Tab-separated table of C-alpha atoms in Angstrom:
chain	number	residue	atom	x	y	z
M	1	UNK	CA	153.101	352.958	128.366
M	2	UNK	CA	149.455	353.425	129.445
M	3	UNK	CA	146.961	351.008	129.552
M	4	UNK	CA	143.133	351.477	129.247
M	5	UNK	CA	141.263	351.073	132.060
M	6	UNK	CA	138.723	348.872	130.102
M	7	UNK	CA	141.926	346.479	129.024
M	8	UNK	CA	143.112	346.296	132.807
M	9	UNK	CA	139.393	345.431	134.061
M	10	UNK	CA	139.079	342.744	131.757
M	11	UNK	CA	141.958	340.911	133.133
M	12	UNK	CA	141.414	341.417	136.315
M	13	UNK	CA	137.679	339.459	135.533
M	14	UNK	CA	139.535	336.990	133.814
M	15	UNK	CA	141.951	336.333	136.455
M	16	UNK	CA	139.106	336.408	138.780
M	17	UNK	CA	137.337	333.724	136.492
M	18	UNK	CA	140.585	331.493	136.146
M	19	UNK	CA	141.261	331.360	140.012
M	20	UNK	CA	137.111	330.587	140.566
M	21	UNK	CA	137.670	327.372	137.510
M	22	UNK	CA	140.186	325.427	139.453
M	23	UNK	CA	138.942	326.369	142.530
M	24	UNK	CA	136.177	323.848	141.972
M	25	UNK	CA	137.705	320.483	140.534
M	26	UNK	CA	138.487	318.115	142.371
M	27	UNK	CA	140.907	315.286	142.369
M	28	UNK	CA	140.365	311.208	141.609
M	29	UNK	CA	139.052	309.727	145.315
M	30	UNK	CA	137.497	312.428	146.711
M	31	UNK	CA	134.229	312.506	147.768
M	32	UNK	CA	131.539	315.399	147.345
M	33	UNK	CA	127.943	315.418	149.159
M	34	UNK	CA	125.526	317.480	148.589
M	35	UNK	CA	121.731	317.700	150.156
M	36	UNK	CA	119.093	320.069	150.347
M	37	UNK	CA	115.058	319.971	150.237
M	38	UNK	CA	112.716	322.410	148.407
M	39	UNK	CA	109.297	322.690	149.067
M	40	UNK	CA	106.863	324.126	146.284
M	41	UNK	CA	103.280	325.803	148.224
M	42	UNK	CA	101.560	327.948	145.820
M	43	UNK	CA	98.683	330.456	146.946
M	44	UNK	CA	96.451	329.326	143.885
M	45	UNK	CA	92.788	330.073	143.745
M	46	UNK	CA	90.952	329.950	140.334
M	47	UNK	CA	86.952	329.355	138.631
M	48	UNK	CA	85.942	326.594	136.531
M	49	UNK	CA	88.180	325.855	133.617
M	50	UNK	CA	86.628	326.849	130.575
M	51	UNK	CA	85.311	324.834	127.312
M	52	UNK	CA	86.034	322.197	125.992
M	53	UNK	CA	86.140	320.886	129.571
M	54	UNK	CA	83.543	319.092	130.930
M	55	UNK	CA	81.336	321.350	132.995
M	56	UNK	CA	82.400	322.724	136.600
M	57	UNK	CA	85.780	321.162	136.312
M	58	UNK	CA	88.682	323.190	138.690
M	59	UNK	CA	91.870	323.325	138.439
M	60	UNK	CA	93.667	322.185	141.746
M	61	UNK	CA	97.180	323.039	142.578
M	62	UNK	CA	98.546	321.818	145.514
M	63	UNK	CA	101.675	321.916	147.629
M	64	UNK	CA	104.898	319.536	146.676
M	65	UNK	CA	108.382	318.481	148.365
């Protein structure tokens, strides 16, 4: 009997996705860290903002952690 190739790719994906599932659980009393920092800096430059502002107003964007 032949099989399609489409039929035997999509159970090798789903394999693939079944292995990846359990892969990440984990059991009662384990413990899990995790910790990482992002820093946003945006190169922003812009004019006055325009009506209804008040007059001259800018827009300031600035850098965040």
């Amino acid at each position: 009997m032949k099989c399609n190739d489409k039929v035997v790719k999509l159970l090798v994906v789903a394999g693939a996705l079944a292995a990846a599932g359990s892969a990440a659980a984990q059991s009662k009393g384990q413990w899990a860290v995790s910790v990482g920092a992002n820093q946003i800096r945006p190169d922003v430059t812009s004019g006055a903002i325009s009506a209804p502002a008040l007059p001259n107003s800018f827009g300031d964007v600035s850098k965040d952690t």
